[in-house]
């Protein structure tokens, strides 16, 4: 049991599964189980990926995707945190607005993509809007619940000590809301990246999504290029998720959830 919990063993297990997946890909394509008209071999794809890594086209597409994602996350996240915190601190405003927010949260961001394309065109601004819209509603709800999660004893103590305004927010509200906000931002970062690629793939904005679509439309000879860009898109998502998870652990090392997670990983 101790071996299964060892960090190095878990890492080796993940690498082994990854290697098996790559090997299965190569075998299925070379034996004809998967048609090479739709699936290039693993070797051809990784060879093309290596070539793309040495050029500027791939890195330009990655930069365009990350730029739109980062701006959308910054704008949508900032508005969501401010709006959610204000609503969470006011009971009347919360009861009045929460049904509307819950409804709008269920509207898929992809559903308003045609409207965004009509208004903004296939531009970076369209991509930023889609990302900001898609993450705003769920993150607002996280911020509301975080602001309302203050322990009653702590709240009453702060009132007895006459803590008000910014000092009350930074010493009482923010520490209680921090775990909710951290989780919401981490999830929003992953969702925002997906929305950015969708906006490029369907809406025509420049980035990894448009590069995938362009390679697909170029014919079977460009399939390795398409799959190379798909792999980069997936790896970008993994890096973004790992980065925000590490930041969450670092900033919330004092919280019980992170201490428990660290204890299990040790």
Coordinates of C-alpha atoms in Angstrom, one line a residue:
X1 CA 0.0 0.0 0.0
X2 CA 2.9 2.3 0.8
X3 CA 4.4 1.7 -2.6
X4 CA 1.1 2.6 -4.4
X5 CA 1.1 5.9 -2.4
X6 CA 4.7 6.8 -3.3
X7 CA 5.0 9.9 -5.4
X8 CA 7.6 8.4 -7.7
X9 CA 5.5 5.4 -8.3
X10 CA 2.5 7.5 -9.3
X11 CA 4.7 9.4 -11.7
X12 CA 6.0 6.2 -13.2
X13 CA 2.5 4.9 -13.6
X14 CA 1.3 8.0 -15.4
X15 CA 4.3 7.9 -17.7
X16 CA 3.7 4.2 -18.4
X17 CA 0.0 4.8 -19.3
X18 CA 1.1 7.6 -21.6
X19 CA 3.7 5.4 -23.3
X20 CA 1.1 2.6 -23.8
X21 CA -1.3 5.1 -25.3
X22 CA 1.3 6.3 -27.8
X23 CA 2.3 2.7 -28.6
X24 CA -1.3 1.7 -29.2
X25 CA -1.7 4.7 -31.5
X26 CA 1.3 3.6 -33.6
X27 CA 0.2 0.0 -33.8
X28 CA -3.4 0.8 -34.7
X29 CA -2.4 3.1 -37.5
X30 CA 0.4 1.0 -39.0
X31 CA -1.7 -2.2 -38.9
X32 CA -4.6 -0.4 -40.7
X33 CA -7.1 -0.7 -37.9
X34 CA -7.3 3.1 -38.0
X35 CA -7.3 4.5 -41.5
X36 CA -4.3 6.7 -42.2
X37 CA -6.7 8.9 -44.3
X38 CA -8.1 10.0 -40.9
X39 CA -5.4 9.2 -38.4
X40 CA -1.7 9.8 -39.1
X41 CA 0.8 7.5 -37.3
X42 CA 2.1 8.5 -34.0
X43 CA 5.7 8.8 -35.5
X44 CA 4.5 11.1 -38.3
X45 CA 2.6 13.3 -35.8
X46 CA 5.5 13.6 -33.4
X47 CA 7.9 14.2 -36.2
X48 CA 5.7 17.0 -37.4
X49 CA 5.3 18.3 -33.9
X50 CA 9.1 18.5 -33.6
X51 CA 9.2 20.5 -36.8
X52 CA 6.5 22.8 -35.7
X53 CA 8.3 23.4 -32.4
X54 CA 11.3 24.7 -34.3
X55 CA 9.3 27.2 -36.4
X56 CA 7.3 30.3 -35.6
X57 CA 3.8 29.4 -36.7
X58 CA 3.1 27.2 -33.7
X59 CA 4.4 29.6 -31.1
X60 CA 2.5 32.5 -32.8
X61 CA -0.7 30.5 -32.6
X62 CA -0.1 29.5 -28.9
X63 CA 0.6 33.2 -28.1
X64 CA -2.6 34.3 -29.8
X65 CA -4.7 31.8 -27.9
X66 CA -3.1 32.5 -24.6
X67 CA -3.4 36.3 -25.1
X68 CA -7.2 36.1 -25.7
X69 CA -7.6 33.6 -22.9
X70 CA -5.6 35.7 -20.4
X71 CA -7.5 38.9 -21.2
X72 CA -10.9 37.2 -21.0
X73 CA -9.9 35.6 -17.7
X74 CA -8.7 38.9 -16.3
X75 CA -11.8 40.9 -17.4
X76 CA -14.4 38.2 -16.6
X77 CA -12.7 37.1 -13.4
X78 CA -12.3 40.6 -12.0
X79 CA -16.0 41.5 -12.7
X80 CA -17.2 38.2 -11.3
X81 CA -15.2 38.5 -8.1
X82 CA -16.3 42.1 -7.5
X83 CA -20.0 41.4 -8.4
X84 CA -20.2 38.2 -6.4
X85 CA -18.6 39.7 -3.3
X86 CA -20.9 42.7 -3.3
X87 CA -24.0 40.4 -3.8
X88 CA -22.8 38.0 -1.1
X89 CA -22.4 40.7 1.5
X90 CA -25.9 42.1 0.9
X91 CA -28.8 39.7 1.7
X92 CA -31.5 41.6 -0.2
X93 CA -29.4 41.9 -3.3
X94 CA -28.5 38.2 -3.2
X95 CA -32.1 37.1 -2.9
X96 CA -33.1 39.5 -5.7
X97 CA -30.4 38.6 -8.2
X98 CA -29.4 35.0 -7.6
X99 CA -32.3 33.5 -9.7
X100 CA -31.2 35.5 -12.7
X101 CA -27.5 34.5 -12.3
X102 CA -28.5 30.8 -11.9
X103 CA -30.4 31.0 -15.1
X104 CA -27.7 32.8 -17.1
X105 CA -25.1 30.3 -15.8
X106 CA -27.0 27.5 -17.6
X107 CA -26.7 29.4 -21.0
X108 CA -23.7 27.8 -22.9
X109 CA -21.2 30.4 -24.0
X110 CA -21.1 28.6 -27.4
X111 CA -24.8 29.5 -27.9
X112 CA -23.9 33.2 -28.1
X113 CA -20.9 32.7 -30.3
X114 CA -22.9 33.5 -33.5
X115 CA -24.0 36.8 -31.9
X116 CA -20.5 37.6 -30.8
X117 CA -19.2 37.0 -34.4
X118 CA -21.9 39.3 -35.8
X119 CA -21.0 42.0 -33.3
X120 CA -17.2 41.7 -33.2
X121 CA -16.4 39.7 -36.3
X122 CA -13.7 37.0 -36.3
X123 CA -11.4 39.2 -34.1
X124 CA -9.5 38.8 -30.9
X125 CA -12.1 40.9 -29.2
X126 CA -14.7 38.3 -30.0
X127 CA -12.6 35.6 -28.4
X128 CA -12.0 37.8 -25.3
X129 CA -15.8 38.4 -25.0
X130 CA -16.6 34.7 -25.2
X131 CA -14.1 33.7 -22.6
X132 CA -15.2 36.5 -20.2
X133 CA -18.9 35.7 -20.7
X134 CA -18.3 32.0 -20.2
X135 CA -16.4 32.3 -16.9
X136 CA -18.3 35.2 -15.4
X137 CA -21.4 33.5 -14.2
X138 CA -20.0 30.4 -12.5
X139 CA -17.2 32.4 -10.9
X140 CA -19.8 35.0 -9.7
X141 CA -21.7 32.2 -7.9
X142 CA -18.4 31.0 -6.3
X143 CA -17.7 34.5 -5.1
X144 CA -21.2 34.9 -3.7
X145 CA -21.0 31.6 -1.7
X146 CA -17.5 32.6 -0.6
X147 CA -18.6 35.9 0.8
X148 CA -21.6 34.2 2.6
X149 CA -19.4 31.5 4.0
X150 CA -18.1 33.6 6.9
X151 CA -18.5 31.7 10.2
X152 CA -21.2 33.4 12.3
X153 CA -18.9 33.4 15.4
X154 CA -16.2 35.2 13.4
X155 CA -18.7 37.6 12.0
X156 CA -20.1 38.4 15.4
X157 CA -16.6 38.8 16.8
X158 CA -15.7 41.2 14.0
X159 CA -18.9 43.2 14.7
X160 CA -18.1 43.3 18.4
X161 CA -14.6 44.6 17.6
X162 CA -16.1 47.2 15.3
X163 CA -14.2 46.0 12.3
X164 CA -15.6 47.8 9.2
X165 CA -14.9 48.6 5.6
X166 CA -11.7 47.4 4.0
X167 CA -10.2 46.1 7.3
X168 CA -13.3 43.8 7.8
X169 CA -13.1 42.7 4.2
X170 CA -9.4 41.8 4.3
X171 CA -9.4 40.1 7.7
X172 CA -12.8 38.4 7.8
X173 CA -14.5 38.1 4.4
X174 CA -11.5 37.5 2.1
X175 CA -10.0 34.6 4.1
X176 CA -13.3 32.9 4.3
X177 CA -14.0 33.4 0.6
X178 CA -10.4 32.5 -0.6
X179 CA -11.0 28.7 -1.0
X180 CA -14.1 29.3 -3.0
X181 CA -12.4 31.9 -5.2
X182 CA -9.3 29.8 -5.7
X183 CA -11.4 26.8 -6.8
X184 CA -13.5 29.0 -9.1
X185 CA -10.5 30.7 -10.7
X186 CA -8.8 27.3 -11.3
X187 CA -11.9 25.9 -13.0
X188 CA -12.5 29.1 -14.9
X189 CA -9.0 29.1 -16.3
X190 CA -9.5 25.6 -17.8
X191 CA -13.0 26.5 -19.1
X192 CA -11.7 29.8 -20.5
X193 CA -9.0 28.0 -22.5
X194 CA -11.5 25.7 -24.0
X195 CA -13.8 28.6 -24.9
X196 CA -10.8 30.4 -26.5
X197 CA -10.0 27.5 -28.7
X198 CA -13.7 27.0 -29.6
X199 CA -13.9 30.7 -30.6
X200 CA -11.0 30.2 -32.9
X201 CA -12.2 26.9 -34.3
X202 CA -15.7 28.0 -35.0
X203 CA -15.6 31.8 -34.9
X204 CA -12.4 32.2 -37.0
X205 CA -10.3 34.2 -34.5
X206 CA -6.6 33.5 -34.9
X207 CA -4.9 31.0 -32.6
X208 CA -4.6 27.2 -32.1
X209 CA -8.2 26.5 -33.1
X210 CA -7.9 28.3 -36.4
X211 CA -4.6 26.5 -37.1
X212 CA -6.3 23.2 -36.5
X213 CA -9.1 24.1 -38.8
X214 CA -6.8 25.3 -41.5
X215 CA -4.7 22.1 -41.4
X216 CA -7.9 20.0 -41.6
X217 CA -9.2 21.9 -44.7
X218 CA -5.8 21.5 -46.4
X219 CA -6.4 17.8 -47.0
X220 CA -5.0 14.4 -45.8
X221 CA -1.4 15.4 -46.4
X222 CA -1.7 18.0 -43.6
X223 CA -3.3 15.6 -41.0
X224 CA 0.0 15.3 -39.1
X225 CA 0.0 19.1 -38.8
X226 CA -3.5 19.1 -37.5
X227 CA -2.8 16.4 -34.9
X228 CA 0.4 18.2 -33.9
X229 CA -1.6 21.3 -33.1
X230 CA -4.2 19.2 -31.3
X231 CA -1.5 17.8 -29.1
X232 CA -0.1 21.2 -28.3
X233 CA -3.6 22.4 -27.4
X234 CA -4.0 19.5 -25.0
X235 CA -0.6 20.1 -23.5
X236 CA -1.4 23.8 -23.0
X237 CA -4.5 22.9 -21.1
X238 CA -2.5 20.5 -18.9
X239 CA 0.1 23.2 -18.2
X240 CA -2.6 25.8 -17.4
X241 CA -4.4 23.5 -15.0
X242 CA -1.1 22.4 -13.3
X243 CA 0.0 26.1 -12.9
X244 CA -3.3 27.2 -11.3
X245 CA -3.3 24.1 -9.0
X246 CA 0.2 24.9 -7.8
X247 CA -0.7 28.6 -7.2
X248 CA -3.8 27.5 -5.3
X249 CA -1.7 25.2 -3.1
X250 CA 0.9 27.9 -2.5
X251 CA -1.5 30.7 -1.6
X252 CA -3.9 28.5 0.5
X253 CA -1.2 26.4 2.3
X254 CA -2.8 27.5 5.5
X255 CA -6.2 26.2 4.6
X256 CA -7.4 22.8 6.0
X257 CA -8.1 21.4 2.5
X258 CA -4.6 22.0 1.3
X259 CA -3.0 20.7 4.5
X260 CA -5.0 17.5 4.2
X261 CA -4.1 17.1 0.5
X262 CA -0.4 17.7 1.4
X263 CA -0.6 15.1 4.1
X264 CA -2.1 12.5 1.7
X265 CA 0.6 13.2 -0.9
X266 CA 3.5 12.9 1.6

